[in-house]
């Protein structure tokens, strides 16, 4: 597979459209909670060394080379039928979930492929080539199921038109490590729920979640090795950045999930219970690399998340109503949400003694 162009990976699956459809417009939105596209400092990325953890790194690269999911992401012939017959509220939220997911996967595909193309460091080129391959595969698979809904996201247009956020490599490591690990926790929690209660599996795509999330877990392992091999990334002022990214990822997930009430009702699990399970798993995993973690037993933690959820809910109402007054109200509520986030940030955190063995296995 040619890994030099993220766009070329999906060209055969997602033909360019003559006009921008509603789904592509949704994916283009740059709201606070929507998936973003990133770029970084490629020269700084080139200087990353993993020599201190070479045996672990080589073993991980061998896993990527083995590619145990190479034939997994295909829609079987006996599932070539329309699965879009959902009641309207669930339809809207599930489509939003799929569009958000494909945008997130494609975001990773673009970033990883661009790093692979623009760096000369052989370790980084190899890693990001493999991860771009995986994310391309995931995005293409979601797209297969989106066709049931007569939805096609023009990812070529998206790659050219969506706003890119610049992150230094260390911020890419913190944010993407968390994104991959929390992605694992989310998918495996849904998969286990539906494994024990198959009657709530309202769409076949959930059958793929177990092996899918193992890809996410492996991606996270890559960033864990990079950070542990470069301990300066985990010390001093960087601990403050780590705290910020942990809380930003946790809070974003919590608020976003509580906008999808019908989706979780269909799975017969409350978004609050689901998020608590996901955050518990993620919080245990990140102890492999981060010197601090959030104290989830502090009742103020979820109180703050609930405050933020309520504020964003009101902001959505004002945005839909429109008008200058509502814009001002939205800005004021955004400022209040920022204050709540600061309260979260200054809560005591837990110190972690990093384990000697960096690697973990997906055991949840």
Coordinates of N, CA and C in Angstrom, one line a residue, residues 174 177-178 224 227-228 230-244 246 283-295 348-355:
X174 N 0.9 13.3 23.8 CA 0.0 13.2 24.9 C -1.5 13.0 24.4
X177 N -2.0 9.6 22.4 CA -1.9 8.4 23.3 C -3.2 8.3 24.1
X178 N -3.7 9.4 24.6 CA -5.0 9.4 25.3 C -6.2 9.0 24.4
X224 N 3.3 5.2 24.1 CA 3.8 4.9 25.4 C 5.3 4.7 25.4
X227 N 7.2 8.0 24.7 CA 7.3 8.8 25.9 C 8.2 8.3 26.9
X228 N 8.2 6.9 27.2 CA 9.0 6.3 28.2 C 10.5 6.3 27.8
X230 N 11.8 8.7 26.2 CA 12.2 10.1 26.2 C 11.6 10.7 27.5
X231 N 12.2 10.4 28.6 CA 11.6 10.7 29.9 C 11.4 12.2 30.2
X232 N 12.1 13.1 29.5 CA 11.9 14.5 29.7 C 10.5 14.9 29.3
X233 N 9.8 14.1 28.5 CA 8.5 14.4 28.1 C 7.5 14.2 29.3
X234 N 8.0 13.6 30.3 CA 7.1 13.2 31.5 C 7.5 13.9 32.8
X235 N 8.4 14.9 32.6 CA 8.9 15.6 33.8 C 8.7 17.1 33.8
X236 N 8.9 17.7 35.0 CA 8.9 19.2 35.1 C 7.5 19.7 34.6
X237 N 7.6 20.8 33.8 CA 6.4 21.5 33.4 C 5.5 20.6 32.5
X238 N 6.1 19.6 31.9 CA 5.3 18.7 31.1 C 4.3 18.0 31.9
X239 N 4.5 17.8 33.2 CA 3.4 17.2 34.0 C 2.2 18.0 34.0
X240 N 2.3 19.3 33.9 CA 1.2 20.2 33.9 C 0.4 20.1 32.6
X241 N 1.2 19.9 31.5 CA 0.5 19.7 30.2 C -0.2 18.3 30.2
X242 N 0.4 17.3 30.8 CA -0.2 16.0 30.8 C -1.5 16.1 31.6
X243 N -1.5 16.8 32.7 CA -2.8 17.0 33.4 C -3.9 17.7 32.6
X244 N -3.4 18.7 31.8 CA -4.4 19.4 31.0 C -5.0 18.5 29.9
X246 N -5.2 15.2 29.9 CA -6.0 14.1 30.5 C -7.4 14.7 30.7
X283 N -8.1 5.3 33.0 CA -7.3 5.8 34.1 C -6.3 4.8 34.6
X284 N -6.7 3.5 34.5 CA -5.8 2.4 34.9 C -4.7 2.2 33.8
X285 N -5.1 2.3 32.5 CA -4.1 2.2 31.5 C -3.0 3.2 31.5
X286 N -3.4 4.5 31.7 CA -2.4 5.6 31.5 C -1.4 5.5 32.6
X287 N -1.6 4.7 33.6 CA -0.5 4.6 34.7 C 0.8 4.0 34.1
X288 N 0.7 3.4 32.9 CA 1.9 2.8 32.3 C 2.9 3.8 31.9
X289 N 2.4 5.1 31.7 CA 3.3 6.1 31.1 C 3.2 7.4 31.8
X290 N 2.0 7.8 32.3 CA 1.9 9.2 32.8 C 2.2 9.1 34.3
X291 N 3.0 10.1 34.8 CA 3.4 10.1 36.2 C 2.2 10.6 37.2
X292 N 1.1 11.0 36.6 CA -0.1 11.4 37.4 C -1.3 10.9 36.7
X293 N -2.4 10.7 37.5 CA -3.7 10.4 37.0 C -4.7 11.1 37.8
X294 N -6.0 11.1 37.3 CA -7.1 11.8 38.0 C -7.6 10.9 39.1
X295 N -8.0 11.6 40.2 CA -8.7 10.8 41.2 C -10.2 10.7 40.9
X348 N -6.6 18.0 43.4 CA -5.4 17.1 43.6 C -5.5 15.9 42.7
X349 N -4.3 15.5 42.2 CA -4.2 14.4 41.3 C -3.4 13.3 42.1
X350 N -3.4 12.1 41.5 CA -2.7 11.0 42.1 C -1.3 10.8 41.4
X351 N -0.3 10.6 42.2 CA 1.1 10.3 41.6 C 1.2 8.8 41.3
X352 N 1.8 8.5 40.2 CA 2.0 7.1 39.7 C 3.4 6.8 39.7
X353 N 3.8 5.6 40.3 CA 5.1 5.1 40.1 C 5.1 4.3 38.8
X354 N 5.9 4.7 37.8 CA 5.8 4.0 36.5 C 6.4 2.6 36.6
X355 N 5.7 1.7 36.0 CA 6.2 0.3 36.0 C 7.4 0.1 35.2

